[in-house]
Tab-separated table of C-alpha atoms in Angstrom:
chain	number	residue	atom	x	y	z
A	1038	UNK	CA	78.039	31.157	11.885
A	1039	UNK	CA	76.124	28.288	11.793
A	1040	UNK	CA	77.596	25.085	13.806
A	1041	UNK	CA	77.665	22.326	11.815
A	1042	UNK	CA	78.690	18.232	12.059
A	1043	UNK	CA	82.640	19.089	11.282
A	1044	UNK	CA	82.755	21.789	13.563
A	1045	UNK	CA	81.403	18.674	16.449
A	1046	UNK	CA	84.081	16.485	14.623
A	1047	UNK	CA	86.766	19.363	15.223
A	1048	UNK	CA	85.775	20.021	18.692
A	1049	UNK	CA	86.178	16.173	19.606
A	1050	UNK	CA	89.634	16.181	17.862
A	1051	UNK	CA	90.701	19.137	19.714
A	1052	UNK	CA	89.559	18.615	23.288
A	1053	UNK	CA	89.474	14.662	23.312
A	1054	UNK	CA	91.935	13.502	21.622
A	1055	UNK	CA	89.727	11.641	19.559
A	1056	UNK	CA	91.253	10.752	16.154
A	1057	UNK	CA	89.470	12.167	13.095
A	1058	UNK	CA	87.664	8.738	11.747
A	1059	UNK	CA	85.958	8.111	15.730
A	1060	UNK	CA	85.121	11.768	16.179
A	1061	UNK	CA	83.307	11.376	12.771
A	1062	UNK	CA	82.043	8.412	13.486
A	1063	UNK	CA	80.673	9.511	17.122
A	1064	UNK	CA	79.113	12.481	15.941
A	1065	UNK	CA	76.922	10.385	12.672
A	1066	UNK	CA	75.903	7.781	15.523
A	1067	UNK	CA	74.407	10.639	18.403
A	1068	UNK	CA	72.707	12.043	15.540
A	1069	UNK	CA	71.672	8.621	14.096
A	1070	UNK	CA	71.011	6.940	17.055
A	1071	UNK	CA	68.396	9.605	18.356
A	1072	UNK	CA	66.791	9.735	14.872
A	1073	UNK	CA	66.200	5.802	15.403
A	1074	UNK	CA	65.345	6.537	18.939
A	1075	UNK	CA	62.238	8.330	17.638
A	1076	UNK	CA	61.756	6.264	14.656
A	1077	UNK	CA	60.590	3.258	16.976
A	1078	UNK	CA	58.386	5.962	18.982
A	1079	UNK	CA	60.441	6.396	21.281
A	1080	UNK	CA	61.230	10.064	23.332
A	1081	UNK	CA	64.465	11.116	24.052
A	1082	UNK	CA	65.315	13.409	27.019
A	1083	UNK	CA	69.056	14.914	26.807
A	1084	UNK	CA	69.678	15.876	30.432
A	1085	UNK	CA	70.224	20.075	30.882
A	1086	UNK	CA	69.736	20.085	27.234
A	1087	UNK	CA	66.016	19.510	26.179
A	1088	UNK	CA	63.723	16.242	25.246
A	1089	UNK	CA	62.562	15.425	21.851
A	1090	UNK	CA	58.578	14.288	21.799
A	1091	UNK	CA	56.415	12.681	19.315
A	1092	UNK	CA	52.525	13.561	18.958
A	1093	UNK	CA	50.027	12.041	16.819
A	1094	UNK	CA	48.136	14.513	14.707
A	1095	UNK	CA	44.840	13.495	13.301
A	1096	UNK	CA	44.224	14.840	9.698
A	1097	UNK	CA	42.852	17.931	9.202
A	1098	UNK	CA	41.382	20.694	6.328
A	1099	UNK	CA	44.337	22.765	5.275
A	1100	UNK	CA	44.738	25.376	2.579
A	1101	UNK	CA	47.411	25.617	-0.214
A	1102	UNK	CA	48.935	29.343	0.307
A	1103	UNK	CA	49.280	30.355	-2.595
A	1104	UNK	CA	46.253	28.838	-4.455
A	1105	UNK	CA	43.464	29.331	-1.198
A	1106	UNK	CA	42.680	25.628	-2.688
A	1107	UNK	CA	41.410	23.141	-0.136
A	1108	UNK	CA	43.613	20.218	0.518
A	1109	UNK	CA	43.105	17.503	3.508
A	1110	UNK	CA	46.333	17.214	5.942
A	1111	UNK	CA	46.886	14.239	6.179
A	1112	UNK	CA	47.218	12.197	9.909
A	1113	UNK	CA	50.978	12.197	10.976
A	1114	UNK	CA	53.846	11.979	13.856
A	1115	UNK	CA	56.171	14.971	14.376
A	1116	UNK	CA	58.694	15.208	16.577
A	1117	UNK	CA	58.630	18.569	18.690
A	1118	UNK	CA	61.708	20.125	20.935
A	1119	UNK	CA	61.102	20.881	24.364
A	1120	UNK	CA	63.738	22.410	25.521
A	1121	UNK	CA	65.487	22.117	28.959
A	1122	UNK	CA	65.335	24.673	31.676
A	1123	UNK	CA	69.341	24.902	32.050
A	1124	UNK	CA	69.529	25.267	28.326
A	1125	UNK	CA	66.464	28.552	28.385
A	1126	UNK	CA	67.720	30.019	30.908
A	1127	UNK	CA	71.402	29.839	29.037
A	1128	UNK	CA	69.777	31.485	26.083
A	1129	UNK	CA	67.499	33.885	27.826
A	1130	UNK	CA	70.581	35.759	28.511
A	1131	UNK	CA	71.474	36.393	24.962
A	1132	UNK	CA	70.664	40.037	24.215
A	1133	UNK	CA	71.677	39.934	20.385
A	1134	UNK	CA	69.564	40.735	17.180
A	1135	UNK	CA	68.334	37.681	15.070
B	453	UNK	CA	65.482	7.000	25.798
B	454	UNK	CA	67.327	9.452	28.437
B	455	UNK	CA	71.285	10.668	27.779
B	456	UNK	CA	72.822	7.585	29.696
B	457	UNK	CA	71.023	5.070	27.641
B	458	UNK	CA	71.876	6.879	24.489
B	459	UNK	CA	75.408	6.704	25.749
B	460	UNK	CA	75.405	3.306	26.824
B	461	UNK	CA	74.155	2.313	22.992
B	462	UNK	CA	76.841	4.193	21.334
B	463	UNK	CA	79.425	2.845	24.015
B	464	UNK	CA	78.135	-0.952	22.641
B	465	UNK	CA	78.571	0.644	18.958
B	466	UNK	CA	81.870	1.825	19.944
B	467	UNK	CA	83.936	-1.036	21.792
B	468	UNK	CA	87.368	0.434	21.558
B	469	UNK	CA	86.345	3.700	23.690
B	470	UNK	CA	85.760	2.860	27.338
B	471	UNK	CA	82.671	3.801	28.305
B	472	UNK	CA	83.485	7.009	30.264
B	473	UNK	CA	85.040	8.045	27.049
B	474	UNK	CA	81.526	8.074	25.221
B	475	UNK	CA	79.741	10.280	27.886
B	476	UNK	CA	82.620	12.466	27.894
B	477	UNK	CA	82.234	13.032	24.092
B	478	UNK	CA	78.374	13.180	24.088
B	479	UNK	CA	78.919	16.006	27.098
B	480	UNK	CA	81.164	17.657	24.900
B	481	UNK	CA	78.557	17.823	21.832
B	482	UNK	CA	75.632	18.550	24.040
B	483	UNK	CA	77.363	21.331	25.908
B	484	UNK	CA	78.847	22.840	22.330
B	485	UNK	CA	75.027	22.580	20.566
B	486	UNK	CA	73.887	24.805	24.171
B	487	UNK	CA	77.379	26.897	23.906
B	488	UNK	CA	76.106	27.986	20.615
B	489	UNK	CA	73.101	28.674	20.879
B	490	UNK	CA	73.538	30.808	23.959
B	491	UNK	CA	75.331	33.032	21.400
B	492	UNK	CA	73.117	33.200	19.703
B	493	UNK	CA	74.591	31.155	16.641
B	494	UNK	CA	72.155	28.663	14.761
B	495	UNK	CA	73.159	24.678	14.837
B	496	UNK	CA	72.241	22.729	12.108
B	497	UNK	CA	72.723	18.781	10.873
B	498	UNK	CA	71.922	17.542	8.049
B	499	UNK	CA	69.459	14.878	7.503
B	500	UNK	CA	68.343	15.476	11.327
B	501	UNK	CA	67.390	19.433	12.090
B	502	UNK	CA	68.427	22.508	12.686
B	503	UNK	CA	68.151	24.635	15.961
B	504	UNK	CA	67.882	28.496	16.345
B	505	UNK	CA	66.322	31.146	18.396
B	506	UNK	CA	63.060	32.679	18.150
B	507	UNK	CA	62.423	36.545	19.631
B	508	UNK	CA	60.003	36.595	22.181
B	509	UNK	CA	59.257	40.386	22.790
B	510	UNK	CA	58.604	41.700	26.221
B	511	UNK	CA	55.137	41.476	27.639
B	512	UNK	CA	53.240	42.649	30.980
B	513	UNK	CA	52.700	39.082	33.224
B	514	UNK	CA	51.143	38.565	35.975
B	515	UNK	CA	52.335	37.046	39.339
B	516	UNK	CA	49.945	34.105	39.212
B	517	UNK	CA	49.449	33.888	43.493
B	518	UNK	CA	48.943	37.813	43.787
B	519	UNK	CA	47.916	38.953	40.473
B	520	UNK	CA	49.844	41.767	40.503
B	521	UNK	CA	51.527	42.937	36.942
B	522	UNK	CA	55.333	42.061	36.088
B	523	UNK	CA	57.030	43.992	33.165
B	524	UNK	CA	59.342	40.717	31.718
B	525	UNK	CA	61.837	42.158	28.991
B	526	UNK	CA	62.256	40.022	25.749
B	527	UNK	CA	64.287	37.204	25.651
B	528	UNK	CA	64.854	34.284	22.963
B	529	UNK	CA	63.958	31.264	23.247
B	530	UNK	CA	65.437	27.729	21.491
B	531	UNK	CA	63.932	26.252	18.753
B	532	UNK	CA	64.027	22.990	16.957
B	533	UNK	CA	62.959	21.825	13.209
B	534	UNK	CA	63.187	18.694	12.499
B	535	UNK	CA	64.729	17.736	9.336
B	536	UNK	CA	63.331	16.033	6.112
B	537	UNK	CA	65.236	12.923	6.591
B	538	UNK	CA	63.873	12.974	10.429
B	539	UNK	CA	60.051	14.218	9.879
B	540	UNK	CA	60.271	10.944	6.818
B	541	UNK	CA	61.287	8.419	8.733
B	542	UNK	CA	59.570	9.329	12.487
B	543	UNK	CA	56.164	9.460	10.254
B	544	UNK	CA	56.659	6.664	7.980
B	545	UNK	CA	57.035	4.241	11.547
B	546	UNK	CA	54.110	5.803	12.947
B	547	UNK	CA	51.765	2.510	12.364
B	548	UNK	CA	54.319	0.412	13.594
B	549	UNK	CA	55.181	1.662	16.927
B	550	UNK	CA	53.602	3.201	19.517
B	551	UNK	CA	54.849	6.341	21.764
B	552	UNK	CA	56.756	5.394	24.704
B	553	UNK	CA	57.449	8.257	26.898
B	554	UNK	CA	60.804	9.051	28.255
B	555	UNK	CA	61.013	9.298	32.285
């Protein structure tokens, strides 16, 4: 199951003590305030966790799939995850099926 | 922007929770996004991303100071896509600002 911005709400109810309007609240504004973070080009490095980097791409020739039709790709800023070592080696462990 | 600045912006948002509060609470999301991913268990927000695992099958390496072989077993590794709201807006500021490295 998927973890999703209620379960965070839930979690800060449960273990902080947080009532249900802040925990809401908190969890919109992490998300939010990374997202603006990166909006004024700014990286953001989360500790144990991972950092979130912007790269410029130039444009380049693409290809529509299904068509095989040339199309230009346009120049553009993406945001890539790098993630942390605590948090690979933390999932390295996990020996399930995906 | 590195976690104690992000905390210390929300703790300015958030004047009725004490500082110490806030990191407490951003601890608490960071270490429940890592808690479910290392069971393998997807994480996703709307309007921001989504984060999940990707397979990495197991491969001969090499030990790079004596060259000698390794057998590594698979593993997963974490993976993040940026959502639609998130690619928009990060691309749509791109003439404005430039990159600014976090230390």
């Amino acid at each position: 199951m998927a973890l999703t911005k209620s379960d965070f709400s839930e979690k800060l109810f449960d273990e902080l003590g947080l009532n249900k309007r802040e925990a809401k609240e908190m969890v919109e504004s992490f998300f939010e305030e990374i997202k603006v973070a990166l909006e004024n080009g700014q990286e953001v490095k989360l500790s144990g966790f991972g950092k979130f980097e912007l790269r410029d791409k130039s444009s380049r020739p693409g290809r529509n799939p299904k068509t095989g039709e040339e199309v230009a790709i346009s120049a553009r800023r993406v945001v890539t995850f790098r993630s942390g070592q605590k948090l690979r080696a933390r999932v390295e462990e996990y020996a399930g099926t995906q | 922007m590195t976690k104690s600045e992000l905390i210390e912006t929300l703790a300015k948002q958030q004047p009725h929770l004490a500082l110490k509060d806030v990191e407490l609470v951003i601890k608490c999301l960071i270490e429940q996004m890592s808690q479910s991913l290392s069971s393998g268990d997807r994480v996703e927000i709307r309007g921001f991303g989504s984060f999940s695992l990707h397979y990495r099958p197991p491969r001969i390496g090499r030990n790079p100071k004596t060259g000698s072989a390794v057998a590594l077993s698979s593993k997963h590794v974490p993976h993040f896509k940026p959502g639609k709201e998130l690619r928009e807006r990060v691309n749509e500021s791109r003439t404005k600002h430039a990159i600014v490295e976090s230390l």
